[in-house]
């Protein structure tokens, strides 16, 4: 969805969500039959049972959940639907798991346009089809006007792990290098500039995108992956801090290797933000042994079309801390933010 | 939680949720370390990865999701926490699956009391421990004051299927009998009487309870189960209609066999509701071959301590419809309600 169309409304229809759509009766059934099934129909969902019964091909799985409350719900580069499925796909991908099954639970505010709902569901379906995941079970609740904000979405996901690597923060080792999958800060800067009414000649778009495709490529190419982390709330700095704390090792990065595009720099300057703390929805870091680092950056760049680069390393020193050599050569501690910076960014 | 204490507030603490608690930074971490981990700590959750990595004992699973937006959040017989975990446990149980892993996603409104949050999480933990499920992954989002209603909860769950039965509406056969696990309407009547300020001399409590225990007993005793359905939104009538439609068979029940306690009758009379359509959160129906029906009712009664009874049968005639012989002997069509009856009941 481009910048031109932040809130698509089909003029033929102005049907709105009513409280009864969440009541479990005929209106709920109408919504399932006329809105959900035409978009998501598959052998699991169509049974309309209390849950989906699934035969898994392997026994090792990853399981993840996220709710999405982003405001505004339509933004350049995506919408809450695309965000809600890429977010959970990415959480599974960060476990090295191939995403297969997604649950979709909606909390709708009375009065929400059904046409907007359909557009959001179509966004979800497009990503699902690209990655090969199925929405197999779902739920819809409706809250009174003034007790929500249009639409909140929860997705949970199941992915299967088909390799023997143990991809997690505890697996990183001193000497490992950190590969960043692209420039940072686009998603947060996009949402905030929309909210604050900042306009640009050159349009800025969220980086919102699924990350299973590059992760699958790394696995298929035999990269020894120690840890993966997507750079959502809290941005690059939060992800690095989590790795430093979980592994009880030090993280050292060099600012000159962390790309930030001019538009993001401009928004951050106006709003007093540091791109190192701004949320992304389609960027991740891979921590790999030194000998795999160049290959890792090359594969990610090829698959995503975005330049990937080595930004730093894991070290014995300064356990639990993240240090950064700044552009002017000084070394700075990158601490967690307290968290007030960017509410409702995802 | 009893009627005496509808909104427990610990006087020692009046700490409230701030937007930053959902920002992914230090405040989010504080919430995880000081609130979530002390209550839910387990080997999966403690890794604080993007998702939980799980080795399953079998390949056949059930997967279900539900969001909970009940108002008020504390009520006689339970709270939104107990409701949110029993609901998803029950959805898995209705698939004949042993619930094992739960995800917990919270949407908190700015200003929500952290003490209330803790009480809700403790309710979740109590049910989890009773059933033997683990909260293995989670998420917390915070929305601005006026964009929520204190707390909304999503739980998703994974259960394992360790038998060869295909428990679903499509498995019911003409001649099967329908066993109801207890009296109906308590949950809906409780919530509505609280909302409408109706007071009773005899206290009325929600039937909110987990249903895996009775279902497990049926499986262990070798009952041939064709279908299970909990009687949530839309009540007994919705569940029967779903079975009739999914199986394309007829459902026939007798009103005199469907127990409703006096307090529920009284609330329904005052509010103009029909108990057959009122939500339950701890009642289900089991559809079984005639020869297993008495045993089924006996097992459920023994395990739950609530009288279970045979209320009707599946038939070839009146395909897709639910008919009821009323107390005065006439036969009445039980259609789906349109859905406006009971918003935010769960």
PDB file of C-alpha atoms in Angstrom, chain A residues 122-280:
ATOM      1  CA  UNK A 122      -5.930  -9.014   2.096  1.00  0.00           C
ATOM      2  CA  UNK A 123      -2.572  -7.566   3.215  1.00  0.00           C
ATOM      3  CA  UNK A 124      -2.230 -10.488   5.599  1.00  0.00           C
ATOM      4  CA  UNK A 125      -3.116 -12.986   2.902  1.00  0.00           C
ATOM      5  CA  UNK A 126      -0.543 -11.565   0.459  1.00  0.00           C
ATOM      6  CA  UNK A 127       2.319 -12.072   2.913  1.00  0.00           C
ATOM      7  CA  UNK A 128       0.968 -15.482   3.976  1.00  0.00           C
ATOM      8  CA  UNK A 129       0.958 -16.663   0.366  1.00  0.00           C
ATOM      9  CA  UNK A 130       4.449 -15.325  -0.303  1.00  0.00           C
ATOM     10  CA  UNK A 131       5.941 -17.160   2.681  1.00  0.00           C
ATOM     11  CA  UNK A 132       3.718 -20.235   2.428  1.00  0.00           C
ATOM     12  CA  UNK A 133       1.995 -19.931   5.789  1.00  0.00           C
ATOM     13  CA  UNK A 134      -1.678 -20.618   6.453  1.00  0.00           C
ATOM     14  CA  UNK A 135      -4.091 -18.808   8.754  1.00  0.00           C
ATOM     15  CA  UNK A 136      -5.596 -21.884  10.414  1.00  0.00           C
ATOM     16  CA  UNK A 137      -7.604 -20.554  13.340  1.00  0.00           C
ATOM     17  CA  UNK A 138      -9.005 -17.218  14.451  1.00  0.00           C
ATOM     18  CA  UNK A 139     -11.222 -15.142  16.677  1.00  0.00           C
ATOM     19  CA  UNK A 140     -13.096 -11.847  16.466  1.00  0.00           C
ATOM     20  CA  UNK A 141     -14.154  -9.681  19.372  1.00  0.00           C
ATOM     21  CA  UNK A 142     -15.921  -6.326  19.148  1.00  0.00           C
ATOM     22  CA  UNK A 143     -15.587  -3.634  21.839  1.00  0.00           C
ATOM     23  CA  UNK A 144     -17.794  -0.565  22.325  1.00  0.00           C
ATOM     24  CA  UNK A 145     -17.006   2.683  20.544  1.00  0.00           C
ATOM     25  CA  UNK A 146     -14.348   4.506  22.580  1.00  0.00           C
ATOM     26  CA  UNK A 147     -12.887   1.305  24.068  1.00  0.00           C
ATOM     27  CA  UNK A 148     -10.464   0.547  21.254  1.00  0.00           C
ATOM     28  CA  UNK A 149      -8.862   2.278  18.295  1.00  0.00           C
ATOM     29  CA  UNK A 150     -10.355   0.780  15.146  1.00  0.00           C
ATOM     30  CA  UNK A 151      -8.510  -2.520  15.121  1.00  0.00           C
ATOM     31  CA  UNK A 152      -6.004  -4.400  17.251  1.00  0.00           C
ATOM     32  CA  UNK A 153      -4.598  -7.662  15.926  1.00  0.00           C
ATOM     33  CA  UNK A 154      -2.947 -10.617  17.601  1.00  0.00           C
ATOM     34  CA  UNK A 155      -1.165 -13.260  15.590  1.00  0.00           C
ATOM     35  CA  UNK A 156       0.479 -16.329  17.018  1.00  0.00           C
ATOM     36  CA  UNK A 157       2.517 -18.674  14.905  1.00  0.00           C
ATOM     37  CA  UNK A 158       3.986 -22.134  14.719  1.00  0.00           C
ATOM     38  CA  UNK A 159       7.127 -22.814  12.721  1.00  0.00           C
ATOM     39  CA  UNK A 160       9.098 -25.995  12.272  1.00  0.00           C
ATOM     40  CA  UNK A 161      12.826 -26.355  12.906  1.00  0.00           C
ATOM     41  CA  UNK A 162      14.440 -28.581  10.314  1.00  0.00           C
ATOM     42  CA  UNK A 163      18.107 -28.126  11.220  1.00  0.00           C
ATOM     43  CA  UNK A 164      20.244 -28.944  14.241  1.00  0.00           C
ATOM     44  CA  UNK A 165      21.465 -25.456  15.077  1.00  0.00           C
ATOM     45  CA  UNK A 166      20.529 -23.901  18.392  1.00  0.00           C
ATOM     46  CA  UNK A 167      19.845 -20.340  17.232  1.00  0.00           C
ATOM     47  CA  UNK A 168      19.516 -18.144  20.314  1.00  0.00           C
ATOM     48  CA  UNK A 169      21.377 -15.438  22.266  1.00  0.00           C
ATOM     49  CA  UNK A 170      23.003 -18.056  24.509  1.00  0.00           C
ATOM     50  CA  UNK A 171      24.773 -19.563  21.466  1.00  0.00           C
ATOM     51  CA  UNK A 172      26.880 -16.521  20.563  1.00  0.00           C
ATOM     52  CA  UNK A 173      30.645 -16.799  21.163  1.00  0.00           C
ATOM     53  CA  UNK A 174      33.496 -14.315  21.551  1.00  0.00           C
ATOM     54  CA  UNK A 175      34.868 -13.482  18.102  1.00  0.00           C
ATOM     55  CA  UNK A 176      31.520 -13.909  16.318  1.00  0.00           C
ATOM     56  CA  UNK A 177      30.699 -11.121  13.909  1.00  0.00           C
ATOM     57  CA  UNK A 178      27.414  -9.228  13.717  1.00  0.00           C
ATOM     58  CA  UNK A 179      25.800  -8.796  10.305  1.00  0.00           C
ATOM     59  CA  UNK A 180      23.055  -6.165   9.891  1.00  0.00           C
ATOM     60  CA  UNK A 181      20.533  -6.786   7.092  1.00  0.00           C
ATOM     61  CA  UNK A 182      20.137  -3.170   5.899  1.00  0.00           C
ATOM     62  CA  UNK A 183      19.736   0.468   6.900  1.00  0.00           C
ATOM     63  CA  UNK A 184      17.879   1.170  10.118  1.00  0.00           C
ATOM     64  CA  UNK A 185      15.023   3.319  11.426  1.00  0.00           C
ATOM     65  CA  UNK A 186      12.645   3.438   8.458  1.00  0.00           C
ATOM     66  CA  UNK A 187       9.568   1.961  10.146  1.00  0.00           C
ATOM     67  CA  UNK A 188       9.671   4.130  13.256  1.00  0.00           C
ATOM     68  CA  UNK A 189      10.545   7.270  11.316  1.00  0.00           C
ATOM     69  CA  UNK A 190       7.673   6.637   8.895  1.00  0.00           C
ATOM     70  CA  UNK A 191       5.058   6.134  11.608  1.00  0.00           C
ATOM     71  CA  UNK A 192       6.227   9.118  13.625  1.00  0.00           C
ATOM     72  CA  UNK A 193       6.414  11.481  10.681  1.00  0.00           C
ATOM     73  CA  UNK A 194       2.838  10.475   9.758  1.00  0.00           C
ATOM     74  CA  UNK A 195       1.673  11.089  13.303  1.00  0.00           C
ATOM     75  CA  UNK A 196       3.470  14.391  13.629  1.00  0.00           C
ATOM     76  CA  UNK A 197       2.404  15.541  10.165  1.00  0.00           C
ATOM     77  CA  UNK A 198       5.956  15.887   8.877  1.00  0.00           C
ATOM     78  CA  UNK A 199       5.979  15.987   5.089  1.00  0.00           C
ATOM     79  CA  UNK A 200       8.878  15.097   2.803  1.00  0.00           C
ATOM     80  CA  UNK A 201       9.543  15.728  -0.841  1.00  0.00           C
ATOM     81  CA  UNK A 202      11.075  12.299  -1.085  1.00  0.00           C
ATOM     82  CA  UNK A 203       8.650   9.779   0.333  1.00  0.00           C
ATOM     83  CA  UNK A 204       9.749   7.634   3.253  1.00  0.00           C
ATOM     84  CA  UNK A 205       8.381   4.092   3.553  1.00  0.00           C
ATOM     85  CA  UNK A 206       8.384   1.548   6.340  1.00  0.00           C
ATOM     86  CA  UNK A 207      10.824  -1.344   5.885  1.00  0.00           C
ATOM     87  CA  UNK A 208       7.990  -3.707   6.980  1.00  0.00           C
ATOM     88  CA  UNK A 209       8.837  -7.049   5.385  1.00  0.00           C
ATOM     89  CA  UNK A 210       9.020 -10.747   6.101  1.00  0.00           C
ATOM     90  CA  UNK A 211      12.461 -12.101   7.043  1.00  0.00           C
ATOM     91  CA  UNK A 212      11.957 -15.828   6.547  1.00  0.00           C
ATOM     92  CA  UNK A 213      13.168 -15.599   2.936  1.00  0.00           C
ATOM     93  CA  UNK A 214      16.693 -14.341   3.852  1.00  0.00           C
ATOM     94  CA  UNK A 215      16.907 -16.635   6.905  1.00  0.00           C
ATOM     95  CA  UNK A 216      15.908 -19.663   4.832  1.00  0.00           C
ATOM     96  CA  UNK A 217      18.602 -18.741   2.304  1.00  0.00           C
ATOM     97  CA  UNK A 218      21.237 -18.615   5.061  1.00  0.00           C
ATOM     98  CA  UNK A 219      20.179 -22.029   6.369  1.00  0.00           C
ATOM     99  CA  UNK A 220      20.099 -23.534   2.877  1.00  0.00           C
ATOM    100  CA  UNK A 221      23.591 -22.192   2.122  1.00  0.00           C
ATOM    101  CA  UNK A 222      24.980 -23.907   5.212  1.00  0.00           C
ATOM    102  CA  UNK A 223      25.782 -20.797   7.245  1.00  0.00           C
ATOM    103  CA  UNK A 224      26.504 -21.665  10.884  1.00  0.00           C
ATOM    104  CA  UNK A 225      24.073 -19.274  12.573  1.00  0.00           C
ATOM    105  CA  UNK A 226      24.541 -18.582  16.288  1.00  0.00           C
ATOM    106  CA  UNK A 227      21.834 -15.975  16.826  1.00  0.00           C
ATOM    107  CA  UNK A 228      19.229 -13.998  14.890  1.00  0.00           C
ATOM    108  CA  UNK A 229      17.284 -11.006  16.149  1.00  0.00           C
ATOM    109  CA  UNK A 230      14.874  -8.651  14.421  1.00  0.00           C
ATOM    110  CA  UNK A 231      15.165  -4.997  15.289  1.00  0.00           C
ATOM    111  CA  UNK A 232      11.639  -4.091  16.355  1.00  0.00           C
ATOM    112  CA  UNK A 233      10.672  -2.035  19.421  1.00  0.00           C
ATOM    113  CA  UNK A 234      13.764  -0.443  20.886  1.00  0.00           C
ATOM    114  CA  UNK A 235      15.609  -0.818  17.575  1.00  0.00           C
ATOM    115  CA  UNK A 236      19.153  -2.051  17.018  1.00  0.00           C
ATOM    116  CA  UNK A 237      20.248  -1.053  20.521  1.00  0.00           C
ATOM    117  CA  UNK A 238      17.615  -3.166  22.319  1.00  0.00           C
ATOM    118  CA  UNK A 239      18.437  -6.210  20.211  1.00  0.00           C
ATOM    119  CA  UNK A 240      22.163  -5.878  20.914  1.00  0.00           C
ATOM    120  CA  UNK A 241      21.561  -5.325  24.627  1.00  0.00           C
ATOM    121  CA  UNK A 242      19.396  -8.441  24.832  1.00  0.00           C
ATOM    122  CA  UNK A 243      22.152 -10.476  23.207  1.00  0.00           C
ATOM    123  CA  UNK A 244      24.825  -8.990  25.498  1.00  0.00           C
ATOM    124  CA  UNK A 245      22.774  -9.707  28.619  1.00  0.00           C
ATOM    125  CA  UNK A 246      21.538 -13.173  27.620  1.00  0.00           C
ATOM    126  CA  UNK A 247      24.997 -14.354  26.548  1.00  0.00           C
ATOM    127  CA  UNK A 248      26.855 -12.449  29.277  1.00  0.00           C
ATOM    128  CA  UNK A 249      29.359 -11.306  26.654  1.00  0.00           C
ATOM    129  CA  UNK A 250      30.244  -7.899  25.283  1.00  0.00           C
ATOM    130  CA  UNK A 251      29.011  -6.381  22.020  1.00  0.00           C
ATOM    131  CA  UNK A 252      31.119  -3.881  20.120  1.00  0.00           C
ATOM    132  CA  UNK A 253      29.886  -2.113  16.985  1.00  0.00           C
ATOM    133  CA  UNK A 254      31.164   0.687  14.789  1.00  0.00           C
ATOM    134  CA  UNK A 255      28.737   3.493  13.978  1.00  0.00           C
ATOM    135  CA  UNK A 256      30.252   4.090  10.528  1.00  0.00           C
ATOM    136  CA  UNK A 257      29.096   0.612   9.468  1.00  0.00           C
ATOM    137  CA  UNK A 258      25.454   1.154  10.498  1.00  0.00           C
ATOM    138  CA  UNK A 259      23.608   2.658   7.515  1.00  0.00           C
ATOM    139  CA  UNK A 260      20.861   5.255   8.031  1.00  0.00           C
ATOM    140  CA  UNK A 261      19.237   6.890   4.995  1.00  0.00           C
ATOM    141  CA  UNK A 262      19.011  10.684   4.784  1.00  0.00           C
ATOM    142  CA  UNK A 263      15.205  10.803   5.195  1.00  0.00           C
ATOM    143  CA  UNK A 264      15.392   8.842   8.441  1.00  0.00           C
ATOM    144  CA  UNK A 265      18.225  11.066   9.694  1.00  0.00           C
ATOM    145  CA  UNK A 266      16.089  14.123   8.916  1.00  0.00           C
ATOM    146  CA  UNK A 267      12.988  12.839  10.776  1.00  0.00           C
ATOM    147  CA  UNK A 268      15.079  11.793  13.752  1.00  0.00           C
ATOM    148  CA  UNK A 269      16.742  15.216  13.865  1.00  0.00           C
ATOM    149  CA  UNK A 270      13.400  17.022  13.816  1.00  0.00           C
ATOM    150  CA  UNK A 271      11.916  14.770  16.530  1.00  0.00           C
ATOM    151  CA  UNK A 272      15.041  14.459  18.655  1.00  0.00           C
ATOM    152  CA  UNK A 273      15.374  10.691  18.170  1.00  0.00           C
ATOM    153  CA  UNK A 274      18.404   8.454  17.787  1.00  0.00           C
ATOM    154  CA  UNK A 275      18.028   6.025  14.838  1.00  0.00           C
ATOM    155  CA  UNK A 276      19.888   3.409  16.886  1.00  0.00           C
ATOM    156  CA  UNK A 277      16.788   3.184  19.105  1.00  0.00           C
ATOM    157  CA  UNK A 278      14.106   3.500  16.422  1.00  0.00           C
ATOM    158  CA  UNK A 279      11.958   0.473  15.488  1.00  0.00           C
ATOM    159  CA  UNK A 280      12.366  -1.490  12.273  1.00  0.00           C
TER     160      UNK A 280
END
